[in-house]
Short mmCIF file of C-alpha atoms and ligand atoms in Angstrom, two decimals:
data_model
loop_
_atom_site.label_atom_id
_atom_site.label_comp_id
_atom_site.label_asym_id
_atom_site.label_seq_id
_atom_site.Cartn_x
_atom_site.Cartn_y
_atom_site.Cartn_z
CA MET A 204 145.85 145.72 141.42
CA SER A 205 149.12 143.34 141.57
CA ARG A 206 152.63 144.55 141.34
CA TYR A 207 152.92 142.65 137.97
CA SER A 208 149.76 144.72 136.39
CA ILE A 209 151.03 147.95 137.54
CA PHE A 210 154.47 147.71 135.79
CA SER A 211 152.78 146.33 132.51
CA LEU A 212 150.28 149.17 132.51
CA ALA A 213 153.10 151.31 133.07
CA ARG A 214 155.10 149.62 130.13
CA ASN A 215 152.18 149.58 127.99
CA ALA A 216 151.40 153.41 128.63
CA LEU A 217 155.01 154.39 127.71
CA SER A 218 155.57 152.17 124.51
CA GLY A 219 152.60 153.81 122.81
CA HIS A 220 150.15 150.86 123.52
CA GLN A 221 152.56 148.88 121.01
CA ASN A 222 152.86 145.72 123.04
CA TRP A 223 149.14 145.46 123.85
CA PRO A 224 147.79 142.27 122.60
CA GLN A 225 144.80 142.72 119.97
CA ALA A 226 141.38 142.10 121.52
CA TRP A 227 139.79 140.54 118.00
CA ARG A 228 141.04 140.37 114.54
CA SER A 229 139.87 142.24 111.73
CA PRO A 230 139.57 139.83 108.96
CA PRO A 231 138.80 140.90 105.57
CA PRO A 232 134.90 139.40 104.82
CA LYS A 233 135.11 135.97 103.20
CA ARG A 234 132.95 135.12 100.35
CA GLU A 235 130.60 132.88 102.38
CA TYR A 236 129.68 132.04 105.96
CA ASP A 237 126.95 129.84 107.51
CA VAL A 238 125.60 132.57 109.59
CA LEU A 239 125.67 136.27 109.13
CA ILE A 240 124.70 138.73 112.04
CA ILE A 241 123.76 142.31 110.80
CA GLY A 242 124.68 144.78 113.73
CA GLY A 243 127.59 144.89 115.91
CA GLY A 244 126.06 145.97 118.98
CA GLY A 245 125.91 143.77 122.22
CA HIS A 246 122.88 141.71 120.98
CA GLY A 247 124.66 141.00 117.74
CA LEU A 248 127.93 140.04 119.48
CA ALA A 249 126.32 137.89 122.14
CA THR A 250 124.44 136.21 119.54
CA ALA A 251 127.58 135.59 117.59
CA TYR A 252 129.23 134.09 120.90
CA TYR A 253 126.52 131.74 122.07
CA LEU A 254 126.23 130.44 118.59
CA ALA A 255 130.03 129.66 118.57
CA LYS A 256 130.12 128.32 122.16
CA LEU A 257 126.80 126.51 122.72
CA HIS A 258 125.98 125.35 119.16
CA GLY A 259 129.01 124.63 117.49
CA VAL A 260 128.33 127.26 114.84
CA ARG A 261 131.67 129.18 114.15
CA ASN A 262 131.49 130.02 110.50
CA VAL A 263 129.83 133.12 111.36
CA ALA A 264 130.70 136.92 110.62
CA VAL A 265 129.15 139.67 112.45
CA LEU A 266 128.86 143.06 109.97
CA GLU A 267 128.68 146.19 111.68
CA LYS A 268 128.75 149.68 109.54
CA GLY A 269 130.39 151.61 111.97
CA TRP A 270 132.36 150.31 115.05
CA LEU A 271 131.62 147.94 117.54
CA GLY A 272 129.26 149.31 120.26
CA GLY A 273 128.95 152.72 118.42
CA GLY A 274 124.96 152.19 118.20
CA ASN A 275 122.53 151.93 121.25
CA THR A 276 125.04 149.58 122.90
CA ALA A 277 127.63 152.26 124.23
CA ARG A 278 124.85 155.16 124.04
CA ASN A 279 122.66 153.71 126.88
CA THR A 280 122.49 154.39 130.66
CA THR A 281 123.01 150.88 131.32
CA ILE A 282 120.07 149.96 133.46
CA VAL A 283 119.80 146.04 134.14
CA ARG A 284 116.69 145.00 135.97
CA SER A 285 114.15 142.11 135.37
CA ASN A 286 111.25 143.50 136.93
CA TYR A 287 108.59 143.40 134.10
CA LEU A 288 104.87 142.92 134.32
CA TRP A 289 104.06 139.38 132.38
CA ASP A 290 105.31 136.13 132.68
CA GLU A 291 106.68 136.02 129.16
CA SER A 292 108.89 139.26 129.71
CA THR A 293 109.82 138.25 133.32
CA HIS A 294 111.23 134.80 132.37
CA LEU A 295 113.05 136.60 129.30
CA TYR A 296 114.50 139.40 131.41
CA GLU A 297 115.00 137.08 134.27
CA HIS A 298 117.34 134.83 132.21
CA ALA A 299 119.36 137.58 131.00
CA MET A 300 119.79 138.84 134.86
CA LYS A 301 121.17 135.40 135.62
CA LEU A 302 123.68 135.56 132.79
CA TRP A 303 124.70 139.11 133.92
CA GLU A 304 125.47 137.45 137.16
CA GLY A 305 128.19 135.42 135.94
CA LEU A 306 129.04 137.49 132.82
CA SER A 307 132.40 138.90 133.93
CA ARG A 308 133.70 135.50 134.73
CA GLU A 309 131.78 133.87 131.49
CA LEU A 310 133.59 136.12 129.18
CA ASN A 311 136.96 136.96 131.35
CA PHE A 312 136.38 140.59 130.83
CA ASN A 313 135.29 142.82 133.71
CA VAL A 314 131.64 144.23 132.86
CA MET A 315 131.43 146.06 136.05
CA PHE A 316 127.57 144.50 136.61
CA SER A 317 126.84 146.42 139.80
CA GLN A 318 123.94 145.16 141.44
CA ARG A 319 123.29 148.61 143.44
CA GLY A 320 119.44 148.28 143.05
CA VAL A 321 116.64 150.23 140.98
CA LEU A 322 114.00 152.15 142.34
CA ASN A 323 110.98 153.21 140.12
CA LEU A 324 109.37 155.79 142.03
CA GLY A 325 105.51 156.25 142.68
CA HIS A 326 104.13 159.75 142.36
CA SER A 327 100.12 158.91 142.38
CA LEU A 328 97.83 156.35 144.05
CA GLN A 329 97.26 154.66 140.56
CA ASP A 330 101.32 154.58 140.30
CA MET A 331 101.39 152.80 143.65
CA ARG A 332 98.75 150.32 142.74
CA ASP A 333 100.50 149.12 139.46
CA ILE A 334 103.83 149.19 141.38
CA ARG A 335 102.06 146.76 143.94
CA ARG A 336 100.73 144.80 141.20
CA ARG A 337 104.09 144.42 139.19
CA VAL A 338 106.12 143.50 142.45
CA HIS A 339 103.35 140.77 143.37
CA ALA A 340 103.64 139.40 139.69
CA ASN A 341 107.68 139.66 140.10
CA ARG A 342 107.65 137.62 143.48
CA LEU A 343 105.20 135.05 142.05
CA ASN A 344 107.95 134.44 139.27
CA GLY A 345 110.68 134.24 141.80
CA VAL A 346 112.14 137.69 140.94
CA ASP A 347 113.18 139.88 143.81
CA GLY A 348 111.18 143.06 144.44
CA GLU A 349 109.93 145.11 147.41
CA VAL A 350 107.43 147.92 147.57
CA LEU A 351 108.89 150.92 149.51
CA ASP A 352 106.88 153.66 151.20
CA ALA A 353 107.89 157.36 150.93
CA ALA A 354 109.88 156.96 154.33
CA GLN A 355 111.66 154.09 152.77
CA VAL A 356 112.87 155.66 149.90
CA LYS A 357 113.93 158.98 151.85
CA GLN A 358 115.99 156.36 153.90
CA LEU A 359 117.73 154.82 150.74
CA VAL A 360 117.97 157.95 149.00
CA PRO A 361 118.58 160.74 151.47
CA ILE A 362 119.14 163.43 148.91
CA ILE A 363 115.68 162.84 147.33
CA ASN A 364 113.13 165.82 147.65
CA ASP A 365 110.28 164.23 150.05
CA SER A 366 108.29 166.93 150.16
CA PRO A 367 104.54 166.46 149.95
CA THR A 368 104.15 169.74 148.00
CA ALA A 369 106.28 168.61 145.41
CA ARG A 370 104.77 169.17 141.80
CA TYR A 371 105.20 164.98 141.74
CA PRO A 372 105.44 163.99 145.33
CA VAL A 373 107.42 160.68 145.65
CA LEU A 374 104.57 158.04 147.58
CA GLY A 375 106.77 155.19 147.29
CA ALA A 376 108.47 152.99 144.89
CA SER A 377 109.29 149.34 143.71
CA PHE A 378 112.82 148.49 144.42
CA GLN A 379 114.90 145.28 142.75
CA PRO A 380 117.88 144.99 144.97
CA ARG A 381 119.69 142.80 142.27
CA ALA A 382 119.08 145.27 139.47
CA GLY A 383 121.88 147.88 138.65
CA ILE A 384 124.07 149.02 135.93
CA ALA A 385 127.18 147.72 133.86
CA ARG A 386 129.93 149.06 131.99
CA HIS A 387 128.14 149.16 128.39
CA ASP A 388 131.34 149.18 125.85
CA ALA A 389 133.08 146.44 128.09
CA VAL A 390 129.93 144.47 127.32
CA ALA A 391 130.58 144.88 123.26
CA TRP A 392 134.43 144.37 123.74
CA GLY A 393 133.93 141.35 126.21
CA PHE A 394 131.58 139.81 123.52
CA ALA A 395 133.48 140.64 120.78
CA ARG A 396 136.78 139.06 122.15
CA ALA A 397 135.18 135.96 123.40
CA ALA A 398 133.37 135.44 120.07
CA ASP A 399 136.32 136.12 118.34
CA ALA A 400 138.56 133.62 120.20
CA TYR A 401 135.87 130.86 118.46
CA GLY A 402 136.97 132.20 115.25
CA VAL A 403 133.94 134.57 114.65
CA ASP A 404 134.87 137.19 112.02
CA ILE A 405 134.11 140.58 113.40
CA ILE A 406 134.11 143.21 110.29
CA GLN A 407 133.82 146.68 110.96
CA GLN A 408 133.11 149.40 108.42
CA CYS A 409 130.88 147.00 106.56
CA GLU A 410 127.35 148.38 106.07
CA VAL A 411 124.72 145.86 104.42
CA THR A 412 123.24 147.48 101.69
CA ALA A 413 120.91 144.76 100.31
CA ILE A 414 119.76 141.45 101.27
CA ARG A 415 119.74 138.66 98.48
CA ARG A 416 116.99 136.16 98.19
CA ASP A 417 116.38 133.41 95.71
CA GLY A 418 112.66 132.87 96.00
CA ALA A 419 111.59 132.33 99.70
CA ARG A 420 114.96 131.93 101.12
CA VAL A 421 117.76 134.46 101.90
CA VAL A 422 121.26 133.54 100.06
CA GLY A 423 123.38 136.35 100.83
CA VAL A 424 124.14 140.14 101.51
CA ASP A 425 125.48 143.03 99.21
CA THR A 426 127.55 145.23 101.61
CA THR A 427 130.13 148.12 101.26
CA ARG A 428 132.98 145.81 101.22
CA GLY A 429 131.34 143.35 98.54
CA PRO A 430 128.82 140.40 98.54
CA ILE A 431 128.94 137.85 101.09
CA ALA A 432 126.80 134.75 100.70
CA ALA A 433 125.09 132.91 103.53
CA ARG A 434 121.71 130.98 104.25
CA LYS A 435 121.23 132.04 107.68
CA ILE A 436 121.05 135.89 108.41
CA GLY A 437 120.30 137.58 111.74
CA VAL A 438 119.01 140.90 111.77
CA VAL A 439 120.03 142.90 115.04
CA ALA A 440 120.33 146.54 113.86
CA ALA A 441 118.14 148.16 116.72
CA GLY A 442 116.99 151.77 115.33
CA HIS A 443 117.88 150.39 111.74
CA SER A 444 116.04 147.36 112.05
CA SER A 445 112.96 148.02 110.06
CA VAL A 446 115.42 149.53 107.13
CA VAL A 447 117.42 146.27 107.07
CA ALA A 448 114.26 143.98 107.18
CA ALA A 449 112.86 146.13 104.28
CA MET A 450 115.80 145.08 102.22
CA ALA A 451 114.18 141.41 102.37
CA GLY A 452 110.85 142.77 101.70
CA LEU A 453 109.62 142.57 105.10
CA ARG A 454 107.70 145.59 106.68
CA LEU A 455 107.97 145.59 110.73
CA PRO A 456 105.54 146.78 113.28
CA LEU A 457 108.49 149.25 114.46
CA GLN A 458 108.99 153.21 114.89
CA SER A 459 112.56 154.54 115.51
CA HIS A 460 112.82 157.44 117.45
CA PRO A 461 115.48 159.65 119.23
CA LEU A 462 116.23 158.78 123.18
CA GLN A 463 118.59 161.18 124.83
CA ALA A 464 120.75 160.92 127.95
CA PHE A 465 123.58 163.08 129.21
CA VAL A 466 126.24 163.18 131.78
CA SER A 467 127.31 165.60 134.46
CA GLU A 468 130.84 166.57 135.79
CA PRO A 469 131.99 163.97 138.49
CA ILE A 470 130.90 164.92 141.85
CA LYS A 471 131.48 163.00 145.34
CA PRO A 472 129.30 159.94 145.67
CA VAL A 473 125.73 160.83 146.57
CA LEU A 474 123.63 158.23 144.97
CA HIS A 475 123.94 155.05 145.65
CA THR A 476 121.19 153.10 143.88
CA VAL A 477 119.35 153.98 140.49
CA VAL A 478 116.38 156.40 140.66
CA MET A 479 113.74 156.00 137.59
CA SER A 480 110.52 158.04 137.45
CA ASN A 481 108.30 157.14 134.67
CA ALA A 482 105.80 159.87 135.46
CA VAL A 483 108.36 162.69 135.23
CA HIS A 484 110.14 160.95 132.15
CA ALA A 485 113.63 161.04 133.88
CA TYR A 486 115.92 158.68 135.57
CA VAL A 487 119.54 159.11 136.97
CA SER A 488 122.20 156.76 138.56
CA GLN A 489 125.70 157.72 139.44
CA SER A 490 128.70 156.21 137.76
CA ASP A 491 131.74 154.94 139.52
CA LYS A 492 133.72 157.94 138.00
CA GLY A 493 131.03 160.35 139.86
CA ASP A 494 129.07 161.62 137.00
CA LEU A 495 125.46 161.80 137.12
CA VAL A 496 124.07 159.34 134.10
CA ILE A 497 120.66 160.88 133.45
CA GLY A 498 118.26 159.83 130.88
CA ALA A 499 114.87 161.10 129.44
CA GLY A 500 111.84 160.02 127.55
CA ILE A 501 111.72 159.36 123.80
CA ASP A 502 111.62 162.33 121.64
CA ALA A 503 108.23 162.21 120.14
CA TYR A 504 108.99 162.22 116.43
CA THR A 505 110.34 159.71 114.48
CA GLY A 506 113.77 160.02 112.76
CA TYR A 507 117.56 158.67 112.64
CA GLY A 508 119.36 161.73 113.85
CA GLN A 509 121.22 160.59 116.50
CA ARG A 510 120.86 163.89 118.65
CA GLY A 511 117.01 164.53 119.98
CA SER A 512 115.54 167.83 120.43
CA PHE A 513 116.35 170.31 123.13
CA HIS A 514 112.91 170.72 125.07
CA THR A 515 113.23 166.95 125.72
CA ILE A 516 116.41 167.53 127.60
CA GLU A 517 114.99 170.48 129.12
CA HIS A 518 111.99 168.51 130.32
CA ALA A 519 114.23 165.64 131.83
CA VAL A 520 116.50 168.22 133.72
CA GLU A 521 113.55 170.19 135.00
CA ALA A 522 112.36 166.82 136.48
CA ILE A 523 115.67 165.74 137.96
CA VAL A 524 115.97 168.83 139.50
CA GLU A 525 112.58 168.80 141.26
CA MET A 526 113.67 165.35 142.61
CA PHE A 527 117.22 166.29 143.73
CA PRO A 528 117.02 170.07 144.20
CA GLY A 529 120.73 169.64 145.23
CA PHE A 530 121.53 168.89 141.68
CA SER A 531 120.69 172.19 140.27
CA ARG A 532 124.20 173.33 141.02
CA VAL A 533 125.81 170.38 138.82
CA ARG A 534 127.30 171.34 135.25
CA MET A 535 126.12 169.12 132.62
CA ASN A 536 129.14 167.70 130.58
CA ARG A 537 127.69 165.99 127.53
CA GLN A 538 124.38 165.11 125.74
CA TRP A 539 123.89 162.47 122.99
CA GLY A 540 120.98 160.52 121.33
CA GLY A 541 120.31 157.03 120.19
CA ILE A 542 117.93 155.59 118.00
CA VAL A 543 115.33 153.07 119.47
CA ASP A 544 112.99 150.91 117.69
CA VAL A 545 109.88 151.04 119.30
CA CYS A 546 107.37 148.00 119.14
CA PRO A 547 103.43 148.77 119.57
CA ASP A 548 103.44 146.75 123.00
CA ALA A 549 106.97 147.76 124.09
CA CYS A 550 107.95 144.11 123.74
CA PRO A 551 110.83 142.97 121.32
CA ILE A 552 110.57 140.80 118.11
CA ILE A 553 112.69 137.62 118.19
CA GLY A 554 112.18 134.74 116.14
CA THR A 555 112.04 133.25 112.58
CA THR A 556 110.11 135.00 109.60
CA ALA A 557 108.11 133.95 106.61
CA VAL A 558 111.47 134.43 104.81
CA GLN A 559 113.59 131.29 104.93
CA GLY A 560 117.05 131.73 106.78
CA LEU A 561 115.96 135.17 107.86
CA TYR A 562 115.86 135.96 111.36
CA LEU A 563 114.79 139.03 113.56
CA ASN A 564 116.07 140.46 116.93
CA CYS A 565 114.52 143.84 117.26
CA GLY A 566 112.15 146.33 118.86
CA TRP A 567 114.05 146.49 122.27
CA GLY A 568 113.06 150.31 122.08
CA THR A 569 114.53 151.88 125.19
CA GLY A 570 115.11 148.84 127.29
CA GLY A 571 117.46 146.31 125.46
CA PHE A 572 120.63 146.78 127.28
CA LYS A 573 119.50 144.89 130.10
CA ALA A 574 118.50 141.92 127.93
CA THR A 575 122.07 141.93 125.87
CA PRO A 576 123.14 138.10 127.20
CA GLY A 577 119.87 136.86 127.27
CA SER A 578 118.79 138.24 123.71
CA GLY A 579 121.98 136.72 122.30
CA TRP A 580 121.30 133.36 123.89
CA VAL A 581 117.74 133.08 122.82
CA PHE A 582 118.60 134.25 119.26
CA ALA A 583 121.41 131.95 118.83
CA TYR A 584 119.29 129.05 119.86
CA THR A 585 116.38 130.53 117.14
CA ILE A 586 119.06 130.64 114.40
CA ALA A 587 120.88 127.32 115.05
CA GLN A 588 117.90 125.56 115.58
CA ASP A 589 115.71 127.23 112.95
CA ARG A 590 112.82 127.57 115.65
CA PRO A 591 112.23 130.07 118.84
CA HIS A 592 113.34 128.87 121.96
CA GLU A 593 110.51 128.80 124.88
CA LEU A 594 111.67 131.73 126.36
CA ASN A 595 111.39 134.03 122.96
CA ALA A 596 108.40 132.21 121.32
CA PRO A 597 105.95 134.60 122.68
CA PHE A 598 108.02 137.30 121.05
CA SER A 599 107.24 136.42 117.42
CA LEU A 600 106.47 138.50 114.66
CA GLU A 601 103.12 136.95 114.36
CA ARG A 602 101.84 137.94 117.34
CA PHE A 603 100.96 141.33 115.64
CA ALA A 604 98.37 139.38 113.37
CA THR A 605 97.34 136.92 116.16
CA GLY A 606 96.97 139.94 118.71
CA HIS A 607 98.81 137.99 121.48
CA LEU A 608 100.40 141.25 122.36
CA ILE A 609 102.53 141.63 125.85
CA ASP A 610 101.86 145.01 126.75
CA GLU A 611 104.94 146.13 129.04
CA HIS A 612 104.26 149.98 128.74
CA GLY A 613 104.25 150.09 132.36
CA ALA A 614 107.32 148.21 133.12
CA ALA A 615 109.42 149.69 130.47
CA ALA A 616 110.02 152.56 132.46
CA VAL A 617 110.81 155.16 129.81
CA ALA A 618 107.71 156.56 128.59
CA HIS A 619 106.75 156.10 125.01
P1 FAD B 983 122.82 148.53 118.93
O1 FAD B 983 123.93 148.65 119.78
O2 FAD B 983 122.29 149.78 118.33
O3 FAD B 983 123.49 147.94 117.81
C1 FAD B 983 122.93 147.72 116.18
C2 FAD B 983 124.09 147.97 115.20
O4 FAD B 983 123.63 147.52 114.01
C3 FAD B 983 124.66 149.34 115.31
O5 FAD B 983 125.94 149.37 115.88
C4 FAD B 983 124.59 149.76 113.90
O6 FAD B 983 125.67 150.62 113.35
C5 FAD B 983 124.26 148.28 113.17
N1 FAD B 983 123.88 148.46 111.83
C6 FAD B 983 122.55 149.11 111.61
N2 FAD B 983 122.26 149.03 110.35
C7 FAD B 983 123.18 148.43 109.89
C8 FAD B 983 123.61 147.86 108.12
N3 FAD B 983 122.84 148.20 107.21
N4 FAD B 983 124.53 147.17 108.00
C9 FAD B 983 125.65 146.83 109.15
N5 FAD B 983 125.42 147.49 110.53
C10 FAD B 983 124.21 148.05 110.98
N6 FAD B 983 118.07 149.58 127.67
C11 FAD B 983 118.37 149.46 128.99
O7 FAD B 983 118.02 148.11 129.11
N7 FAD B 983 118.61 149.88 129.99
C12 FAD B 983 119.16 151.21 129.91
O8 FAD B 983 119.27 152.12 130.60
C13 FAD B 983 118.59 152.19 128.41
N8 FAD B 983 119.17 153.27 128.44
C14 FAD B 983 119.07 153.62 127.07
C15 FAD B 983 119.78 155.18 126.93
C16 FAD B 983 119.57 155.97 125.72
C17 FAD B 983 119.84 157.11 125.59
C18 FAD B 983 119.19 154.84 124.49
C19 FAD B 983 119.47 155.42 123.05
C20 FAD B 983 118.89 153.44 124.57
C21 FAD B 983 118.74 152.94 126.12
N9 FAD B 983 118.57 151.62 126.28
C22 FAD B 983 118.46 151.11 127.28
C23 FAD B 983 118.06 150.84 125.27
C24 FAD B 983 119.36 149.75 124.42
O9 FAD B 983 120.62 150.72 124.64
C25 FAD B 983 119.13 149.18 123.36
O10 FAD B 983 117.95 148.49 123.35
C26 FAD B 983 120.13 148.11 123.09
O11 FAD B 983 121.47 148.76 123.25
C27 FAD B 983 120.03 147.67 121.75
O12 FAD B 983 121.25 146.78 121.35
P2 FAD B 983 121.73 146.36 120.03
O13 FAD B 983 122.92 145.63 120.37
O14 FAD B 983 120.34 145.63 119.41
O15 FAD B 983 121.80 147.64 119.18
O1 PYC B 984 114.68 149.98 130.54
O2 PYC B 984 115.27 150.26 132.26
C1 PYC B 984 115.09 150.76 131.43
C2 PYC B 984 115.60 151.91 131.03
C3 PYC B 984 116.19 152.84 131.75
C4 PYC B 984 116.38 153.90 131.11
C5 PYC B 984 116.30 153.64 129.54
N1 PYC B 984 115.86 152.40 129.52
#
């Protein structure tokens, strides 16, 4: 840190933050915009940013019912990777990965993207066959990936339990070295600040309560801050996407489930990569602060409570302690839940709809954080051009009618 920034930090700390520049404006909503984005999570903000930057569409408002990143964006465990099975997904997530690799510079905001690698453990012969298949598929698509045996996993993660008598013995893993973690709320703030600089209005505490149609096309929304007109509306509402889409008369093939995570007290650095196990429904990384960031599988029931049930956490803790017996002495600090919008094929829906001017970006389920910049990039294209980009064309809503599903349950990595 330079002397200048130390002094400016101290001055701002002592002045009660009065001299801190505003990162983005908080304007009242205008009566009309060219494009409305419903949902101020990372995906919605990234969409607004790329609409303004790449497509010159700047008369845009992002409408958020709560605060920026208060949804899944700042509730997730921040794992970023692109090692999906099918070509369609790999292309989409790898596009996002490339954007992640330049994102702090692009936004002039440190999103703390740390490419520390992600391990997906295999505990059975079938797991190992699936891992091999996926790594080969990734490599054919130019995505980095390695198959590790148990000894190589132990070398990378010395504190892992490598006992062959463990209930779920570690037989090996896939490893994506370029994968990693990022600072989730910084992603929302970085996109918000950069979109605002292009003139995008970011309007918090503004819940959309109805979508207005004139025959086959949308003409605006009703909100808790009054009606707003627009001929293009993007729905990016994660766990509430089906609720919002229903306002325009669309029924989506989504189920909303709680997904939980928790963090421990900070401890000294012991885990230098991300470890995930689909079989035992748990995964863990260590933040730069030292906390263990742990996640579970989804809660089996549907619902909108951002909490989840105790037995799911208990199950995840059991699994983590079995994989890392040393963690049994670490105290947990906080637990929370988000609401994830799960699609039958564990893939997102990104595209146009039968309602003119209404666009969907949802169904990311347990795995959308890693896609944030790529999702915004393709969605901005779709809204601006009124047709999907080739990267998101396979992820249309029509695939549920035509049967062109893309089954990514294996690569989704969190059991659901
Ligand atoms: P959100 O951030 O949820 O944004 C949607 C916004 O829409 C919300 O802010 C909400 O308030 C707003 N909204 C809803 N209804 C309305 C309305 N009527 N009017 C106005 N605004 C509305 N993904 C990964 O890739 N890696 C991970 O490690 C990972 N871990 C996860 C762990 C947990 C515990 C959870 C819950 C999710 C995890 N995910 C992970 C999934 C990931 O968080 C989501 O897929 C992603 O953040 C979705 O981003 P978003 O911007 O669409 O959603
Ligand atoms: O998609 O990699 C993922 C993920 C990890 C935890 C939750 N989702």
